mmCIF file of C-alpha atoms in Angstrom:
data_model
loop_
_atom_site.group_PDB
_atom_site.id
_atom_site.type_symbol
_atom_site.label_atom_id
_atom_site.label_comp_id
_atom_site.label_asym_id
_atom_site.label_seq_id
_atom_site.Cartn_x
_atom_site.Cartn_y
_atom_site.Cartn_z
ATOM 1 C CA MET A 14 -29.007 67.198 90.150
ATOM 2 C CA SER A 15 -28.919 64.075 88.011
ATOM 3 C CA GLU A 16 -26.341 63.690 85.268
ATOM 4 C CA LEU A 17 -27.675 64.077 81.740
ATOM 5 C CA ARG A 18 -27.237 61.111 79.453
ATOM 6 C CA PRO A 19 -25.429 61.700 76.141
ATOM 7 C CA SER A 20 -27.608 62.973 73.322
ATOM 8 C CA SER A 21 -28.414 60.819 70.315
ATOM 9 C CA SER A 22 -26.292 63.137 68.139
ATOM 10 C CA GLU A 23 -23.347 62.724 70.495
ATOM 11 C CA LEU A 24 -23.725 58.941 70.542
ATOM 12 C CA PHE A 25 -23.936 58.833 66.750
ATOM 13 C CA ALA A 26 -20.791 60.979 66.528
ATOM 14 C CA ASP A 27 -19.112 58.510 68.923
ATOM 15 C CA HIS A 28 -20.119 55.682 66.542
ATOM 16 C CA PHE A 29 -18.390 57.561 63.688
ATOM 17 C CA GLN A 30 -15.323 58.215 65.829
ATOM 18 C CA GLU A 31 -14.970 54.534 66.702
ATOM 19 C CA GLN A 32 -14.808 53.795 62.967
ATOM 20 C CA LEU A 33 -12.439 56.711 62.326
ATOM 21 C CA ARG A 34 -10.058 55.532 65.049
ATOM 22 C CA ARG A 35 -10.099 51.995 63.604
ATOM 23 C CA ALA A 36 -9.083 53.572 60.279
ATOM 24 C CA GLY A 37 -6.131 55.282 61.966
ATOM 25 C CA ALA A 38 -7.559 58.786 62.402
ATOM 26 C CA ALA A 39 -7.118 60.756 65.614
ATOM 27 C CA CYS A 40 -10.409 62.213 66.824
ATOM 28 C CA GLU A 41 -11.624 64.950 69.097
ATOM 29 C CA SER A 42 -15.272 65.565 69.860
ATOM 30 C CA VAL A 43 -16.647 69.023 70.572
ATOM 31 C CA ARG A 44 -20.237 69.500 71.705
ATOM 32 C CA CYS A 45 -21.073 72.842 70.134
ATOM 33 C CA VAL A 46 -24.282 73.029 72.165
ATOM 34 C CA ASP A 47 -22.062 73.495 75.251
ATOM 35 C CA LEU A 48 -20.245 76.477 73.707
ATOM 36 C CA SER A 49 -21.174 80.113 73.299
ATOM 37 C CA ILE A 50 -21.024 80.409 69.521
ATOM 38 C CA LEU A 51 -22.233 83.925 68.905
ATOM 39 C CA PRO A 52 -24.325 84.763 65.830
ATOM 40 C CA GLY A 53 -22.576 86.306 62.847
ATOM 41 C CA VAL A 54 -20.354 85.537 59.915
ATOM 42 C CA GLU A 55 -16.999 86.747 61.242
ATOM 43 C CA ALA A 56 -14.091 84.660 62.562
ATOM 44 C CA ASP A 57 -14.391 86.426 65.932
ATOM 45 C CA MET A 58 -17.568 88.144 67.105
ATOM 46 C CA GLY A 59 -15.917 89.602 70.221
ATOM 47 C CA PRO A 60 -16.048 89.001 73.968
ATOM 48 C CA GLY A 61 -17.799 85.812 75.052
ATOM 49 C CA ASP A 62 -17.424 84.122 71.662
ATOM 50 C CA ASP A 63 -16.131 80.535 71.854
ATOM 51 C CA TRP A 64 -15.912 80.247 68.065
ATOM 52 C CA PRO A 65 -12.264 81.366 67.673
ATOM 53 C CA ASP A 66 -11.001 78.374 69.686
ATOM 54 C CA LEU A 67 -13.295 75.974 67.825
ATOM 55 C CA ARG A 68 -12.252 77.548 64.520
ATOM 56 C CA GLU A 69 -8.602 76.743 65.302
ATOM 57 C CA LYS A 70 -9.533 73.108 65.913
ATOM 58 C CA ILE A 71 -11.376 72.957 62.584
ATOM 59 C CA LEU A 72 -8.422 74.554 60.787
ATOM 60 C CA ALA A 73 -6.140 71.885 62.278
ATOM 61 C CA CYS A 74 -8.301 68.900 61.292
ATOM 62 C CA ASP A 75 -8.397 66.936 58.043
ATOM 63 C CA ILE A 76 -11.935 65.583 58.463
ATOM 64 C CA LEU A 77 -14.884 67.452 59.944
ATOM 65 C CA LEU A 78 -17.921 65.488 61.107
ATOM 66 C CA VAL A 79 -21.107 67.444 61.715
ATOM 67 C CA SER A 80 -23.581 65.441 63.793
ATOM 68 C CA THR A 81 -27.039 66.912 64.217
ATOM 69 C CA PRO A 82 -30.506 65.912 65.298
ATOM 70 C CA THR A 83 -33.515 66.361 63.073
ATOM 71 C CA TRP A 84 -35.689 69.053 64.575
ATOM 72 C CA VAL A 85 -38.949 69.855 62.786
ATOM 73 C CA GLY A 86 -37.475 68.404 59.607
ATOM 74 C CA HIS A 87 -34.279 70.499 59.700
ATOM 75 C CA MET A 88 -30.800 70.433 61.199
ATOM 76 C CA SER A 89 -30.497 71.907 64.677
ATOM 77 C CA SER A 90 -30.030 75.634 65.113
ATOM 78 C CA VAL A 91 -26.611 74.854 66.598
ATOM 79 C CA ALA A 92 -25.505 73.060 63.410
ATOM 80 C CA GLN A 93 -26.843 75.979 61.371
ATOM 81 C CA ARG A 94 -24.868 78.390 63.564
ATOM 82 C CA VAL A 95 -21.670 76.401 62.864
ATOM 83 C CA LEU A 96 -22.293 76.732 59.116
ATOM 84 C CA GLU A 97 -22.926 80.466 59.472
ATOM 85 C CA ARG A 98 -19.672 80.965 61.345
ATOM 86 C CA LEU A 99 -17.767 78.861 58.798
ATOM 87 C CA ASP A 100 -19.019 81.313 56.153
ATOM 88 C CA ALA A 101 -16.238 83.683 57.299
ATOM 89 C CA GLU A 102 -13.700 81.203 55.929
ATOM 90 C CA LEU A 103 -14.604 82.034 52.330
ATOM 91 C CA SER A 104 -12.423 85.142 52.580
ATOM 92 C CA ASN A 105 -9.694 83.470 54.655
ATOM 93 C CA THR A 106 -7.185 82.161 52.099
ATOM 94 C CA ASP A 107 -3.803 80.478 52.162
ATOM 95 C CA ASP A 108 -0.667 81.650 50.311
ATOM 96 C CA ALA A 109 -1.941 79.970 47.122
ATOM 97 C CA GLY A 110 -5.255 81.859 47.241
ATOM 98 C CA ARG A 111 -7.298 78.805 48.285
ATOM 99 C CA PRO A 112 -10.003 79.286 50.921
ATOM 100 C CA ALA A 113 -8.715 77.907 54.237
ATOM 101 C CA MET A 114 -11.075 74.935 54.280
ATOM 102 C CA VAL A 115 -10.167 73.702 50.781
ATOM 103 C CA GLY A 116 -8.571 70.291 51.137
ATOM 104 C CA LYS A 117 -10.535 69.257 54.212
ATOM 105 C CA VAL A 118 -13.132 66.469 54.066
ATOM 106 C CA ALA A 119 -16.676 66.719 55.459
ATOM 107 C CA LEU A 120 -18.869 63.969 56.899
ATOM 108 C CA ALA A 121 -22.457 64.226 58.116
ATOM 109 C CA ALA A 122 -24.339 62.281 60.787
ATOM 110 C CA VAL A 123 -28.075 62.838 61.297
ATOM 111 C CA VAL A 124 -30.395 61.310 63.888
ATOM 112 C CA GLY A 125 -34.063 61.777 64.622
ATOM 113 C CA ASN A 126 -37.458 60.200 64.963
ATOM 114 C CA GLU A 127 -38.906 62.147 62.052
ATOM 115 C CA ASP A 128 -38.188 62.564 58.345
ATOM 116 C CA GLY A 129 -35.604 64.995 57.112
ATOM 117 C CA ALA A 130 -32.220 63.254 57.044
ATOM 118 C CA HIS A 131 -31.716 63.512 53.262
ATOM 119 C CA LYS A 132 -32.635 67.197 53.231
ATOM 120 C CA ILE A 133 -30.357 67.913 56.188
ATOM 121 C CA VAL A 134 -27.438 66.110 54.551
ATOM 122 C CA ALA A 135 -28.077 68.005 51.291
ATOM 123 C CA ASP A 136 -28.128 71.328 53.144
ATOM 124 C CA LEU A 137 -25.007 70.489 55.166
ATOM 125 C CA PHE A 138 -23.053 69.275 52.167
ATOM 126 C CA GLN A 139 -24.008 72.210 49.955
ATOM 127 C CA ALA A 140 -22.922 74.697 52.617
ATOM 128 C CA LEU A 141 -19.726 72.825 53.498
ATOM 129 C CA ASN A 142 -18.846 72.451 49.815
ATOM 130 C CA ASP A 143 -19.360 76.198 49.267
ATOM 131 C CA ILE A 144 -17.009 76.845 52.197
ATOM 132 C CA GLY A 145 -14.371 74.623 50.587
ATOM 133 C CA PHE A 146 -14.784 71.191 52.133
ATOM 134 C CA THR A 147 -14.637 68.156 49.879
ATOM 135 C CA ILE A 148 -17.454 65.673 50.288
ATOM 136 C CA ALA A 149 -16.485 62.024 50.454
ATOM 137 C CA ALA A 150 -18.433 59.531 48.359
ATOM 138 C CA GLN A 151 -21.301 58.200 50.488
ATOM 139 C CA GLY A 152 -20.108 60.676 53.127
ATOM 140 C CA CYS A 153 -23.052 60.447 55.474
ATOM 141 C CA SER A 154 -24.973 58.099 57.670
ATOM 142 C CA TYR A 155 -28.256 58.622 59.422
ATOM 143 C CA TRP A 156 -30.735 56.949 61.722
ATOM 144 C CA ASN A 157 -34.419 57.781 61.637
ATOM 145 C CA GLY A 158 -36.695 56.197 64.156
ATOM 146 C CA GLU A 159 -40.367 55.722 63.543
ATOM 147 C CA ALA A 160 -42.040 59.079 62.981
ATOM 148 C CA MET A 161 -43.884 60.644 65.901
ATOM 149 C CA GLN A 162 -42.711 57.954 68.332
ATOM 150 C CA GLY A 163 -40.577 58.226 71.435
ATOM 151 C CA VAL A 164 -37.629 55.985 70.497
ATOM 152 C CA ASP A 165 -34.342 57.844 69.998
ATOM 153 C CA PHE A 166 -30.957 56.592 68.804
ATOM 154 C CA SER A 167 -29.817 56.765 72.440
ATOM 155 C CA ASP A 168 -32.486 54.170 73.312
ATOM 156 C CA LEU A 169 -31.011 51.512 71.005
ATOM 157 C CA ASP A 170 -28.980 48.626 72.425
ATOM 158 C CA GLU A 171 -26.836 48.496 69.298
ATOM 159 C CA VAL A 172 -26.368 50.307 66.017
ATOM 160 C CA PRO A 173 -28.571 48.716 63.314
ATOM 161 C CA ASP A 174 -26.576 46.890 60.617
ATOM 162 C CA PRO A 175 -27.626 49.163 57.724
ATOM 163 C CA VAL A 176 -26.547 52.235 59.723
ATOM 164 C CA ALA A 177 -23.249 50.624 60.727
ATOM 165 C CA THR A 178 -22.590 49.656 57.099
ATOM 166 C CA ALA A 179 -23.325 53.181 55.856
ATOM 167 C CA THR A 180 -21.101 54.685 58.565
ATOM 168 C CA ALA A 181 -18.245 52.313 57.719
ATOM 169 C CA ALA A 182 -18.445 53.277 54.037
ATOM 170 C CA ALA A 183 -18.541 57.001 54.856
ATOM 171 C CA VAL A 184 -15.519 56.710 57.140
ATOM 172 C CA ARG A 185 -13.538 54.500 54.757
ATOM 173 C CA ASN A 186 -14.095 56.945 51.900
ATOM 174 C CA ALA A 187 -13.404 60.035 54.020
ATOM 175 C CA VAL A 188 -10.119 58.688 55.389
ATOM 176 C CA HIS A 189 -9.024 57.684 51.884
ATOM 177 C CA LEU A 190 -9.978 61.082 50.456
ATOM 178 C CA ALA A 191 -8.220 62.960 53.274
ATOM 179 C CA GLY A 192 -5.023 61.022 52.504
ATOM 180 C CA VAL A 193 -5.302 61.800 48.793
ATOM 181 C CA LEU A 194 -5.846 65.500 49.499
ATOM 182 C CA GLN A 195 -2.850 65.631 51.817
ATOM 183 C CA ASP A 196 -0.639 64.087 49.150
ATOM 184 C CA HIS A 197 -2.176 66.042 46.255
ATOM 185 C CA ARG A 198 -3.362 69.512 47.213
ATOM 186 C CA TYR A 199 -5.890 71.339 45.106
ATOM 187 C CA PRO A 200 -4.211 73.684 42.588
ATOM 188 C CA ALA A 201 -3.374 77.243 43.559
ATOM 189 C CA TYR A 202 -6.095 79.834 42.925
ATOM 190 C CA SER A 203 -3.608 82.563 42.129
#
């Protein structure tokens, strides 16, 4: 059996992580497509659910990057599943009554050879904001290849300058915002 090459979404996430590490952030990558994230909106859907371990990693992080391909103009079903499972966090609050994800920063990375990146980012950011994440200024980057063609991000020899510039701005702003939120928490809800 031949080894699969990394997906375009994974490579784009790696591009973000390179920038995050340069900015002093520790990074861990999790390929959700390799996990059994069961459907539902609870923190633990029972036996065989890999979400509880992933949830703990998200709770421990300051910045969450969601990297997704564009499939038929939308985010992947795996990215949608992550948002659905994060929905459970609305009722999970800290001692000050804040939802557990309040004070964390969200970034988005979208790749594809079809239109849809702006809509996907809007959908991701609206959901993540509802869950409690703070969205960094210019907090996304995307690469769209020519529509209906066979070139993917993974086929590129290097990241195009406009994409690299957008990623650098997203990372710079996210790292800054995460530092501000650590030093100045959102006010108590209760």
